PDB file of N, CA and C in Angstrom:
ATOM      1  N   MET A   1      27.938  14.537  32.654  1.00  0.00           N
ATOM      2  CA  MET A   1      27.034  14.709  31.566  1.00  0.00           C
ATOM      3  C   MET A   1      25.602  14.397  32.300  1.00  0.00           C
ATOM      4  N   GLU A   2      25.062  15.376  32.189  1.00  0.00           N
ATOM      5  CA  GLU A   2      23.519  15.341  32.520  1.00  0.00           C
ATOM      6  C   GLU A   2      22.352  15.022  31.314  1.00  0.00           C
ATOM      7  N   LEU A   3      21.628  13.661  31.781  1.00  0.00           N
ATOM      8  CA  LEU A   3      20.579  13.099  30.873  1.00  0.00           C
ATOM      9  C   LEU A   3      19.220  14.134  30.487  1.00  0.00           C
ATOM     10  N   THR A   4      19.009  14.684  29.727  1.00  0.00           N
ATOM     11  CA  THR A   4      17.778  14.910  29.631  1.00  0.00           C
ATOM     12  C   THR A   4      16.515  14.485  28.901  1.00  0.00           C
ATOM     13  N   ILE A   5      15.473  14.073  29.403  1.00  0.00           N
ATOM     14  CA  ILE A   5      14.430  13.289  29.028  1.00  0.00           C
ATOM     15  C   ILE A   5      13.389  14.341  28.679  1.00  0.00           C
ATOM     16  N   VAL A   6      12.963  14.140  27.108  1.00  0.00           N
ATOM     17  CA  VAL A   6      11.901  15.526  26.960  1.00  0.00           C
ATOM     18  C   VAL A   6      10.671  14.435  26.229  1.00  0.00           C
ATOM     19  N   SER A   7       9.427  14.841  26.401  1.00  0.00           N
ATOM     20  CA  SER A   7       8.233  14.602  26.373  1.00  0.00           C
ATOM     21  C   SER A   7       8.100  15.391  24.769  1.00  0.00           C
ATOM     22  N   GLU A   8       7.412  13.947  23.858  1.00  0.00           N
ATOM     23  CA  GLU A   8       7.096  14.616  22.957  1.00  0.00           C
ATOM     24  C   GLU A   8       5.382  14.272  22.539  1.00  0.00           C
ATOM     25  N   ILE A   9       4.914  15.089  22.079  1.00  0.00           N
ATOM     26  CA  ILE A   9       3.319  15.175  21.771  1.00  0.00           C
ATOM     27  C   ILE A   9       3.269  14.348  20.619  1.00  0.00           C
ATOM     28  N   ALA A  10       1.941  13.553  20.178  1.00  0.00           N
ATOM     29  CA  ALA A  10       1.758  12.507  19.596  1.00  0.00           C
ATOM     30  C   ALA A  10       1.626  13.136  18.014  1.00  0.00           C
ATOM     31  N   PRO A  11       2.290  12.464  17.615  1.00  0.00           N
ATOM     32  CA  PRO A  11       2.149  13.175  15.702  1.00  0.00           C
ATOM     33  C   PRO A  11       1.212  13.136  15.227  1.00  0.00           C
ATOM     34  N   LEU A  12       0.201  13.693  15.738  1.00  0.00           N
ATOM     35  CA  LEU A  12      -1.422  13.673  14.998  1.00  0.00           C
ATOM     36  C   LEU A  12      -2.071  15.185  14.736  1.00  0.00           C
ATOM     37  N   GLU A  13      -2.558  15.577  13.767  1.00  0.00           N
ATOM     38  CA  GLU A  13      -3.027  16.728  13.228  1.00  0.00           C
ATOM     39  C   GLU A  13      -4.512  16.534  12.700  1.00  0.00           C
ATOM     40  N   MET A  14      -5.039  17.202  13.292  1.00  0.00           N
ATOM     41  CA  MET A  14      -6.563  16.961  12.461  1.00  0.00           C
ATOM     42  C   MET A  14      -6.750  18.102  11.616  1.00  0.00           C
ATOM     43  N   THR A  15      -7.417  17.391  10.646  1.00  0.00           N
ATOM     44  CA  THR A  15      -7.465  18.270   9.374  1.00  0.00           C
ATOM     45  C   THR A  15      -9.074  19.315   9.773  1.00  0.00           C
ATOM     46  N   PRO A  16      -9.072  20.249   9.009  1.00  0.00           N
ATOM     47  CA  PRO A  16     -10.510  21.315   8.817  1.00  0.00           C
ATOM     48  C   PRO A  16     -11.909  20.491   9.237  1.00  0.00           C
ATOM     49  N   GLU A  17     -11.798  19.131   8.136  1.00  0.00           N
ATOM     50  CA  GLU A  17     -12.902  18.452   8.478  1.00  0.00           C
ATOM     51  C   GLU A  17     -13.195  17.499   9.663  1.00  0.00           C
ATOM     52  N   GLY A  18     -12.016  17.534  10.603  1.00  0.00           N
ATOM     53  CA  GLY A  18     -12.185  16.665  11.478  1.00  0.00           C
ATOM     54  C   GLY A  18     -11.639  15.453  11.108  1.00  0.00           C
ATOM     55  N   VAL A  19     -10.577  15.288  10.259  1.00  0.00           N
ATOM     56  CA  VAL A  19      -9.991  13.878  10.414  1.00  0.00           C
ATOM     57  C   VAL A  19      -8.732  13.664  11.024  1.00  0.00           C
ATOM     58  N   VAL A  20      -8.121  12.788  11.769  1.00  0.00           N
ATOM     59  CA  VAL A  20      -7.275  12.807  12.113  1.00  0.00           C
ATOM     60  C   VAL A  20      -5.952  12.087  11.669  1.00  0.00           C
ATOM     61  N   ARG A  21      -5.055  12.775  11.058  1.00  0.00           N
ATOM     62  CA  ARG A  21      -3.874  12.476  10.409  1.00  0.00           C
ATOM     63  C   ARG A  21      -2.778  11.865  11.143  1.00  0.00           C
ATOM     64  N   VAL A  22      -2.002  10.892  11.088  1.00  0.00           N
ATOM     65  CA  VAL A  22      -0.515  10.411  11.521  1.00  0.00           C
ATOM     66  C   VAL A  22       0.231  11.093  10.692  1.00  0.00           C
ATOM     67  N   GLY A  23       1.237  11.793  11.602  1.00  0.00           N
ATOM     68  CA  GLY A  23       2.363  12.503  11.254  1.00  0.00           C
ATOM     69  C   GLY A  23       1.891  13.757   9.975  1.00  0.00           C
ATOM     70  N   LYS A  24       2.779  13.617   8.966  1.00  0.00           N
ATOM     71  CA  LYS A  24       2.650  15.041   8.019  1.00  0.00           C
ATOM     72  C   LYS A  24       2.446  13.927   6.817  1.00  0.00           C
ATOM     73  N   THR A  25       1.489  12.945   7.037  1.00  0.00           N
ATOM     74  CA  THR A  25       0.974  11.848   5.880  1.00  0.00           C
ATOM     75  C   THR A  25      -0.671  12.202   5.701  1.00  0.00           C
ATOM     76  N   ARG A  26      -0.982  11.424   4.876  1.00  0.00           N
ATOM     77  CA  ARG A  26      -2.281  11.703   4.598  1.00  0.00           C
ATOM     78  C   ARG A  26      -2.909  10.447   5.118  1.00  0.00           C
ATOM     79  N   VAL A  27      -2.387   9.219   6.037  1.00  0.00           N
ATOM     80  CA  VAL A  27      -2.981   8.318   6.696  1.00  0.00           C
ATOM     81  C   VAL A  27      -3.584   8.688   8.029  1.00  0.00           C
ATOM     82  N   THR A  28      -4.692   8.216   8.097  1.00  0.00           N
ATOM     83  CA  THR A  28      -5.396   8.679   9.151  1.00  0.00           C
ATOM     84  C   THR A  28      -5.529   7.740  10.308  1.00  0.00           C
ATOM     85  N   LEU A  29      -5.393   8.410  11.390  1.00  0.00           N
ATOM     86  CA  LEU A  29      -5.791   7.622  12.839  1.00  0.00           C
ATOM     87  C   LEU A  29      -6.459   6.417  12.747  1.00  0.00           C
ATOM     88  N   ASP A  30      -7.709   6.731  11.964  1.00  0.00           N
ATOM     89  CA  ASP A  30      -8.548   5.171  12.025  1.00  0.00           C
ATOM     90  C   ASP A  30      -7.848   4.415  11.247  1.00  0.00           C
ATOM     91  N   THR A  31      -7.123   4.538  10.141  1.00  0.00           N
ATOM     92  CA  THR A  31      -6.651   3.192   9.598  1.00  0.00           C
ATOM     93  C   THR A  31      -5.214   2.572  10.594  1.00  0.00           C
ATOM     94  N   VAL A  32      -4.692   3.191  10.992  1.00  0.00           N
ATOM     95  CA  VAL A  32      -3.127   3.102  12.078  1.00  0.00           C
ATOM     96  C   VAL A  32      -4.362   1.976  13.060  1.00  0.00           C
ATOM     97  N   ILE A  33      -5.104   2.265  13.719  1.00  0.00           N
ATOM     98  CA  ILE A  33      -5.772   1.673  15.058  1.00  0.00           C
ATOM     99  C   ILE A  33      -6.637   0.326  14.507  1.00  0.00           C
ATOM    100  N   THR A  34      -7.132   0.712  13.159  1.00  0.00           N
ATOM    101  CA  THR A  34      -8.303  -0.066  13.113  1.00  0.00           C
ATOM    102  C   THR A  34      -7.156  -1.564  12.268  1.00  0.00           C
ATOM    103  N   VAL A  35      -6.153  -1.464  11.637  1.00  0.00           N
ATOM    104  CA  VAL A  35      -5.289  -2.424  11.320  1.00  0.00           C
ATOM    105  C   VAL A  35      -4.246  -2.990  12.885  1.00  0.00           C
ATOM    106  N   PHE A  36      -4.078  -2.205  13.546  1.00  0.00           N
ATOM    107  CA  PHE A  36      -3.481  -2.150  15.056  1.00  0.00           C
ATOM    108  C   PHE A  36      -4.655  -3.520  15.652  1.00  0.00           C
ATOM    109  N   LYS A  37      -5.839  -3.182  15.661  1.00  0.00           N
ATOM    110  CA  LYS A  37      -6.898  -3.574  16.522  1.00  0.00           C
ATOM    111  C   LYS A  37      -6.763  -5.031  15.611  1.00  0.00           C
ATOM    112  N   GLN A  38      -6.676  -5.065  14.886  1.00  0.00           N
ATOM    113  CA  GLN A  38      -7.101  -6.582  13.977  1.00  0.00           C
ATOM    114  C   GLN A  38      -5.506  -7.677  13.852  1.00  0.00           C
ATOM    115  N   GLY A  39      -4.512  -6.562  15.010  1.00  0.00           N
ATOM    116  CA  GLY A  39      -3.132  -7.678  15.291  1.00  0.00           C
ATOM    117  C   GLY A  39      -2.056  -7.452  14.240  1.00  0.00           C
ATOM    118  N   THR A  40      -2.034  -6.320  13.470  1.00  0.00           N
ATOM    119  CA  THR A  40      -1.003  -5.695  12.448  1.00  0.00           C
ATOM    120  C   THR A  40       0.029  -5.095  13.721  1.00  0.00           C
ATOM    121  N   THR A  41       1.205  -5.676  13.674  1.00  0.00           N
ATOM    122  CA  THR A  41       2.369  -5.283  14.551  1.00  0.00           C
ATOM    123  C   THR A  41       2.664  -3.495  13.915  1.00  0.00           C
ATOM    124  N   ALA A  42       3.530  -2.995  14.584  1.00  0.00           N
ATOM    125  CA  ALA A  42       3.959  -1.713  14.155  1.00  0.00           C
ATOM    126  C   ALA A  42       4.678  -1.848  12.622  1.00  0.00           C
ATOM    127  N   GLU A  43       5.358  -2.661  12.696  1.00  0.00           N
ATOM    128  CA  GLU A  43       6.455  -2.646  11.906  1.00  0.00           C
ATOM    129  C   GLU A  43       5.759  -3.312  10.634  1.00  0.00           C
ATOM    130  N   GLU A  44       4.672  -4.049  10.566  1.00  0.00           N
ATOM    131  CA  GLU A  44       3.864  -4.077   9.396  1.00  0.00           C
ATOM    132  C   GLU A  44       2.943  -3.299   9.227  1.00  0.00           C
ATOM    133  N   ILE A  45       2.736  -2.068   9.823  1.00  0.00           N
ATOM    134  CA  ILE A  45       1.616  -1.322   9.297  1.00  0.00           C
ATOM    135  C   ILE A  45       2.987  -0.111   8.977  1.00  0.00           C
ATOM    136  N   ALA A  46       4.153  -0.220   9.101  1.00  0.00           N
ATOM    137  CA  ALA A  46       5.172   0.780   8.244  1.00  0.00           C
ATOM    138  C   ALA A  46       5.187   0.289   7.290  1.00  0.00           C
ATOM    139  N   TYR A  47       5.367  -0.961   6.674  1.00  0.00           N
ATOM    140  CA  TYR A  47       5.550  -1.780   5.515  1.00  0.00           C
ATOM    141  C   TYR A  47       3.970  -1.486   4.658  1.00  0.00           C
ATOM    142  N   ARG A  48       2.866  -1.903   4.807  1.00  0.00           N
ATOM    143  CA  ARG A  48       2.125  -1.339   4.232  1.00  0.00           C
ATOM    144  C   ARG A  48       1.648   0.229   4.134  1.00  0.00           C
ATOM    145  N   TYR A  49       2.319   1.106   4.854  1.00  0.00           N
ATOM    146  CA  TYR A  49       1.917   2.395   4.576  1.00  0.00           C
ATOM    147  C   TYR A  49       3.796   3.269   4.956  1.00  0.00           C
ATOM    148  N   PRO A  50       4.272   3.132   3.565  1.00  0.00           N
ATOM    149  CA  PRO A  50       5.567   3.351   3.516  1.00  0.00           C
ATOM    150  C   PRO A  50       6.014   4.864   3.974  1.00  0.00           C
ATOM    151  N   SER A  51       4.744   6.161   4.049  1.00  0.00           N
ATOM    152  CA  SER A  51       5.136   7.033   4.170  1.00  0.00           C
ATOM    153  C   SER A  51       4.882   7.276   5.642  1.00  0.00           C
ATOM    154  N   LEU A  52       4.647   6.307   6.424  1.00  0.00           N
ATOM    155  CA  LEU A  52       4.841   6.324   7.848  1.00  0.00           C
ATOM    156  C   LEU A  52       6.054   6.353   8.540  1.00  0.00           C
ATOM    157  N   SER A  53       6.604   7.060   9.463  1.00  0.00           N
ATOM    158  CA  SER A  53       7.878   6.410  10.135  1.00  0.00           C
ATOM    159  C   SER A  53       7.121   5.169  11.651  1.00  0.00           C
ATOM    160  N   LEU A  54       7.832   4.789  11.310  1.00  0.00           N
ATOM    161  CA  LEU A  54       7.607   3.532  12.482  1.00  0.00           C
ATOM    162  C   LEU A  54       7.636   4.272  13.963  1.00  0.00           C
ATOM    163  N   ALA A  55       8.414   5.468  14.242  1.00  0.00           N
ATOM    164  CA  ALA A  55       8.179   5.967  15.695  1.00  0.00           C
ATOM    165  C   ALA A  55       7.016   7.136  15.448  1.00  0.00           C
ATOM    166  N   ASP A  56       6.568   7.367  14.370  1.00  0.00           N
ATOM    167  CA  ASP A  56       5.010   7.765  14.147  1.00  0.00           C
ATOM    168  C   ASP A  56       4.120   7.059  14.774  1.00  0.00           C
ATOM    169  N   ILE A  57       4.115   5.800  13.953  1.00  0.00           N
ATOM    170  CA  ILE A  57       3.398   4.589  14.624  1.00  0.00           C
ATOM    171  C   ILE A  57       2.970   4.168  15.716  1.00  0.00           C
ATOM    172  N   TYR A  58       4.435   4.016  16.606  1.00  0.00           N
ATOM    173  CA  TYR A  58       4.095   4.055  17.477  1.00  0.00           C
ATOM    174  C   TYR A  58       3.554   4.651  18.592  1.00  0.00           C
ATOM    175  N   SER A  59       3.909   6.265  18.412  1.00  0.00           N
ATOM    176  CA  SER A  59       3.221   6.956  18.995  1.00  0.00           C
ATOM    177  C   SER A  59       1.789   7.343  19.001  1.00  0.00           C
ATOM    178  N   ALA A  60       1.348   7.273  17.623  1.00  0.00           N
ATOM    179  CA  ALA A  60       0.027   7.096  17.440  1.00  0.00           C
ATOM    180  C   ALA A  60      -0.769   5.787  18.628  1.00  0.00           C
ATOM    181  N   ILE A  61       0.138   4.720  18.033  1.00  0.00           N
ATOM    182  CA  ILE A  61      -0.483   3.202  19.001  1.00  0.00           C
ATOM    183  C   ILE A  61      -0.621   3.839  20.585  1.00  0.00           C
ATOM    184  N   ALA A  62       0.171   4.405  20.759  1.00  0.00           N
ATOM    185  CA  ALA A  62       0.579   4.930  22.479  1.00  0.00           C
ATOM    186  C   ALA A  62      -0.505   5.750  22.731  1.00  0.00           C
ATOM    187  N   PHE A  63      -0.535   6.684  21.733  1.00  0.00           N
ATOM    188  CA  PHE A  63      -1.812   7.798  22.214  1.00  0.00           C
ATOM    189  C   PHE A  63      -3.072   6.954  22.182  1.00  0.00           C
ATOM    190  N   TYR A  64      -3.464   6.032  21.287  1.00  0.00           N
ATOM    191  CA  TYR A  64      -4.796   5.542  21.368  1.00  0.00           C
ATOM    192  C   TYR A  64      -4.592   4.382  22.498  1.00  0.00           C
ATOM    193  N   LEU A  65      -3.411   3.695  23.125  1.00  0.00           N
ATOM    194  CA  LEU A  65      -3.620   3.384  24.216  1.00  0.00           C
ATOM    195  C   LEU A  65      -3.675   3.976  25.729  1.00  0.00           C
ATOM    196  N   ASN A  66      -3.815   5.485  25.597  1.00  0.00           N
ATOM    197  CA  ASN A  66      -3.295   6.126  26.694  1.00  0.00           C
ATOM    198  C   ASN A  66      -4.841   6.850  26.491  1.00  0.00           C
ATOM    199  N   HIS A  67      -5.668   7.093  25.509  1.00  0.00           N
ATOM    200  CA  HIS A  67      -6.566   7.639  25.335  1.00  0.00           C
ATOM    201  C   HIS A  67      -8.128   6.780  24.859  1.00  0.00           C
ATOM    202  N   GLN A  68      -7.817   5.718  24.751  1.00  0.00           N
ATOM    203  CA  GLN A  68      -8.885   4.626  24.042  1.00  0.00           C
ATOM    204  C   GLN A  68     -10.424   5.165  24.096  1.00  0.00           C
ATOM    205  N   PRO A  69     -10.586   5.358  25.560  1.00  0.00           N
ATOM    206  CA  PRO A  69     -12.143   6.055  25.140  1.00  0.00           C
ATOM    207  C   PRO A  69     -12.504   6.979  24.378  1.00  0.00           C
ATOM    208  N   GLU A  70     -11.329   8.291  24.334  1.00  0.00           N
ATOM    209  CA  GLU A  70     -11.918   9.338  23.542  1.00  0.00           C
ATOM    210  C   GLU A  70     -11.691   8.710  22.254  1.00  0.00           C
ATOM    211  N   VAL A  71     -10.560   7.841  21.704  1.00  0.00           N
ATOM    212  CA  VAL A  71     -10.430   7.505  20.178  1.00  0.00           C
ATOM    213  C   VAL A  71     -11.335   6.159  19.917  1.00  0.00           C
ATOM    214  N   GLU A  72     -12.001   5.567  20.559  1.00  0.00           N
ATOM    215  CA  GLU A  72     -13.352   4.821  20.332  1.00  0.00           C
ATOM    216  C   GLU A  72     -14.309   5.753  19.947  1.00  0.00           C
ATOM    217  N   THR A  73     -14.583   6.861  20.530  1.00  0.00           N
ATOM    218  CA  THR A  73     -15.443   7.987  20.518  1.00  0.00           C
ATOM    219  C   THR A  73     -15.560   8.098  18.938  1.00  0.00           C
ATOM    220  N   TYR A  74     -14.353   8.791  19.033  1.00  0.00           N
ATOM    221  CA  TYR A  74     -13.811   9.247  17.615  1.00  0.00           C
ATOM    222  C   TYR A  74     -13.795   8.166  16.294  1.00  0.00           C
ATOM    223  N   LEU A  75     -13.638   6.785  16.458  1.00  0.00           N
ATOM    224  CA  LEU A  75     -13.693   5.848  15.396  1.00  0.00           C
ATOM    225  C   LEU A  75     -15.221   6.072  15.365  1.00  0.00           C
ATOM    226  N   GLN A  76     -15.661   5.680  16.419  1.00  0.00           N
ATOM    227  CA  GLN A  76     -17.424   5.701  16.037  1.00  0.00           C
ATOM    228  C   GLN A  76     -17.904   6.516  15.260  1.00  0.00           C
ATOM    229  N   GLN A  77     -17.915   7.895  15.531  1.00  0.00           N
ATOM    230  CA  GLN A  77     -18.006   8.966  14.769  1.00  0.00           C
ATOM    231  C   GLN A  77     -17.792   8.979  13.280  1.00  0.00           C
ATOM    232  N   ARG A  78     -16.380   8.805  13.265  1.00  0.00           N
ATOM    233  CA  ARG A  78     -15.842   8.573  11.684  1.00  0.00           C
ATOM    234  C   ARG A  78     -17.036   7.504  11.221  1.00  0.00           C
ATOM    235  N   GLU A  79     -16.793   6.071  11.609  1.00  0.00           N
ATOM    236  CA  GLU A  79     -17.512   5.373  11.011  1.00  0.00           C
ATOM    237  C   GLU A  79     -19.207   5.754  10.479  1.00  0.00           C
ATOM    238  N   GLN A  80     -19.633   6.519  11.515  1.00  0.00           N
ATOM    239  CA  GLN A  80     -21.199   7.251  11.409  1.00  0.00           C
ATOM    240  C   GLN A  80     -21.528   8.042   9.958  1.00  0.00           C
ATOM    241  N   GLN A  81     -20.054   8.829   9.998  1.00  0.00           N
ATOM    242  CA  GLN A  81     -19.836   9.847   8.881  1.00  0.00           C
ATOM    243  C   GLN A  81     -19.733   9.020   7.788  1.00  0.00           C
ATOM    244  N   ALA A  82     -19.108   7.534   7.539  1.00  0.00           N
ATOM    245  CA  ALA A  82     -19.291   7.044   6.421  1.00  0.00           C
ATOM    246  C   ALA A  82     -19.981   6.804   6.106  1.00  0.00           C
ATOM    247  N   GLN A  83     -20.570   6.120   7.316  1.00  0.00           N
ATOM    248  CA  GLN A  83     -22.432   5.176   6.595  1.00  0.00           C
ATOM    249  C   GLN A  83     -23.034   6.345   6.170  1.00  0.00           C
ATOM    250  N   GLU A  84     -23.098   7.642   6.571  1.00  0.00           N
ATOM    251  CA  GLU A  84     -24.161   8.534   5.989  1.00  0.00           C
ATOM    252  C   GLU A  84     -23.526   9.100   4.794  1.00  0.00           C
ATOM    253  N   ILE A  85     -22.349   9.335   4.087  1.00  0.00           N
ATOM    254  CA  ILE A  85     -21.870   9.565   2.911  1.00  0.00           C
ATOM    255  C   ILE A  85     -22.399   8.113   2.158  1.00  0.00           C
ATOM    256  N   ARG A  86     -22.317   7.178   2.478  1.00  0.00           N
ATOM    257  CA  ARG A  86     -22.163   5.604   1.734  1.00  0.00           C
ATOM    258  C   ARG A  86     -23.740   5.811   1.409  1.00  0.00           C
ATOM    259  N   ARG A  87     -24.673   6.148   2.322  1.00  0.00           N
ATOM    260  CA  ARG A  87     -26.215   6.140   2.091  1.00  0.00           C
ATOM    261  C   ARG A  87     -26.803   7.084   0.759  1.00  0.00           C
ATOM    262  N   ILE A  88     -25.657   8.517   1.180  1.00  0.00           N
ATOM    263  CA  ILE A  88     -26.140   9.683   0.522  1.00  0.00           C
ATOM    264  C   ILE A  88     -25.750   9.438  -1.165  1.00  0.00           C
ATOM    265  N   ASN A  89     -24.567   8.538  -1.203  1.00  0.00           N
ATOM    266  CA  ASN A  89     -23.880   8.115  -2.625  1.00  0.00           C
ATOM    267  C   ASN A  89     -24.937   6.898  -3.143  1.00  0.00           C
ATOM    268  N   GLU A  90     -25.237   6.405  -2.599  1.00  0.00           N
ATOM    269  CA  GLU A  90     -26.241   5.422  -2.993  1.00  0.00           C
ATOM    270  C   GLU A  90     -27.538   5.688  -3.733  1.00  0.00           C
ATOM    271  N   ALA A  91     -27.544   6.665  -2.831  1.00  0.00           N
ATOM    272  CA  ALA A  91     -29.236   7.191  -3.057  1.00  0.00           C
ATOM    273  C   ALA A  91     -28.675   7.916  -4.378  1.00  0.00           C
ATOM    274  N   LYS A  92     -27.416   8.865  -4.605  1.00  0.00           N
ATOM    275  CA  LYS A  92     -27.474   9.672  -6.101  1.00  0.00           C
ATOM    276  C   LYS A  92     -27.034   8.799  -7.155  1.00  0.00           C
ATOM    277  N   PHE A  93     -25.987   7.962  -6.647  1.00  0.00           N
ATOM    278  CA  PHE A  93     -25.863   6.850  -7.660  1.00  0.00           C
ATOM    279  C   PHE A  93     -26.505   5.341  -7.520  1.00  0.00           C
ATOM    280  N   ASP A  94     -27.153   4.905  -8.077  1.00  0.00           N
ATOM    281  CA  ASP A  94     -27.726   3.537  -7.664  1.00  0.00           C
ATOM    282  C   ASP A  94     -26.669   2.651  -8.047  1.00  0.00           C
ATOM    283  N   PRO A  95     -26.074   1.487  -6.757  1.00  0.00           N
ATOM    284  CA  PRO A  95     -25.142   0.688  -7.414  1.00  0.00           C
ATOM    285  C   PRO A  95     -25.656  -0.480  -8.219  1.00  0.00           C
ATOM    286  N   GLN A  96     -26.913  -0.505  -8.015  1.00  0.00           N
ATOM    287  CA  GLN A  96     -27.242  -1.824  -8.960  1.00  0.00           C
ATOM    288  C   GLN A  96     -27.160  -1.180 -10.435  1.00  0.00           C
ATOM    289  N   GLY A  97     -27.813   0.093 -10.748  1.00  0.00           N
ATOM    290  CA  GLY A  97     -28.275   0.672 -12.046  1.00  0.00           C
ATOM    291  C   GLY A  97     -26.941   0.679 -12.366  1.00  0.00           C
ATOM    292  N   LEU A  98     -25.441   1.178 -11.751  1.00  0.00           N
ATOM    293  CA  LEU A  98     -24.347   1.193 -12.609  1.00  0.00           C
ATOM    294  C   LEU A  98     -24.227  -0.187 -12.981  1.00  0.00           C
ATOM    295  N   ARG A  99     -24.392  -1.113 -12.179  1.00  0.00           N
ATOM    296  CA  ARG A  99     -23.555  -2.415 -12.474  1.00  0.00           C
ATOM    297  C   ARG A  99     -24.029  -2.875 -13.662  1.00  0.00           C
ATOM    298  N   ASP A 100     -25.502  -2.704 -13.518  1.00  0.00           N
ATOM    299  CA  ASP A 100     -26.353  -3.069 -14.813  1.00  0.00           C
ATOM    300  C   ASP A 100     -25.921  -2.250 -16.521  1.00  0.00           C
ATOM    301  N   ARG A 101     -25.062  -1.068 -16.331  1.00  0.00           N
ATOM    302  CA  ARG A 101     -25.238  -0.346 -17.210  1.00  0.00           C
ATOM    303  C   ARG A 101     -23.473  -0.907 -17.573  1.00  0.00           C
ATOM    304  N   LEU A 102     -22.938  -1.427 -16.410  1.00  0.00           N
ATOM    305  CA  LEU A 102     -21.532  -1.329 -16.872  1.00  0.00           C
ATOM    306  C   LEU A 102     -21.294  -3.175 -17.611  1.00  0.00           C
ATOM    307  N   ILE A 103     -22.687  -3.562 -17.338  1.00  0.00           N
ATOM    308  CA  ILE A 103     -22.558  -5.319 -17.821  1.00  0.00           C
ATOM    309  C   ILE A 103     -23.054  -4.851 -19.391  1.00  0.00           C
ATOM    310  N   ALA A 104     -23.901  -4.166 -19.424  1.00  0.00           N
ATOM    311  CA  ALA A 104     -24.682  -4.022 -21.047  1.00  0.00           C
ATOM    312  C   ALA A 104     -23.415  -3.649 -21.676  1.00  0.00           C
ATOM    313  N   ARG A 105     -22.412  -2.283 -21.239  1.00  0.00           N
ATOM    314  CA  ARG A 105     -21.703  -1.768 -21.933  1.00  0.00           C
ATOM    315  C   ARG A 105     -20.776  -3.187 -22.778  1.00  0.00           C
ATOM    316  N   LYS A 106     -19.941  -3.755 -21.481  1.00  0.00           N
ATOM    317  CA  LYS A 106     -19.274  -4.787 -21.798  1.00  0.00           C
ATOM    318  C   LYS A 106     -19.872  -5.962 -22.547  1.00  0.00           C
ATOM    319  N   THR A 107     -20.814  -6.248 -22.433  1.00  0.00           N
ATOM    320  CA  THR A 107     -21.620  -6.828 -23.750  1.00  0.00           C
ATOM    321  C   THR A 107     -21.991  -6.599 -24.898  1.00  0.00           C
ATOM    322  N   HIS A 108     -22.145  -5.480 -24.862  1.00  0.00           N
ATOM    323  CA  HIS A 108     -22.174  -4.574 -26.221  1.00  0.00           C
ATOM    324  C   HIS A 108     -20.856  -4.635 -27.054  1.00  0.00           C
ATOM    325  N   GLN A 109     -19.718  -4.244 -25.972  1.00  0.00           N
ATOM    326  CA  GLN A 109     -18.524  -4.502 -26.689  1.00  0.00           C
ATOM    327  C   GLN A 109     -17.910  -5.430 -26.968  1.00  0.00           C
ATOM    328  N   GLN A 110     -18.620  -6.848 -26.727  1.00  0.00           N
ATOM    329  CA  GLN A 110     -17.925  -7.909 -26.980  1.00  0.00           C
ATOM    330  C   GLN A 110     -18.427  -8.453 -28.271  1.00  0.00           C
ATOM    331  N   VAL A 111     -20.200  -7.653 -28.583  1.00  0.00           N
ATOM    332  CA  VAL A 111     -20.898  -8.363 -29.894  1.00  0.00           C
ATOM    333  C   VAL A 111     -19.980  -7.505 -30.992  1.00  0.00           C
ATOM    334  N   CYS A 112     -19.659  -6.264 -30.712  1.00  0.00           N
ATOM    335  CA  CYS A 112     -19.204  -5.605 -31.683  1.00  0.00           C
ATOM    336  C   CYS A 112     -17.393  -5.887 -32.310  1.00  0.00           C
TER     337      CYS A 112
END
């Protein structure tokens, strides 16, 4: 009996928006690698994100370890995009003004 070993491609898919997702899920590579870098094990990641298979998590981590410079560049770009979106949203929807309106509404409801 002959043993055949086949290499598999990492279960990563890039959306049209440039977001890398793991497996056939909505969980992003950013999420998996961020918690991995915080010391979370693959098993703990699987527990937190049950839509991910353990094999896909290990594959994503292996991909990260084998392509660290490229993935770190991707993660930095995603962080910059998130900060820009946050700035745009805060400019459109002043968080302090929203907080004040919510407190005023709560106070008004308690009075009534």
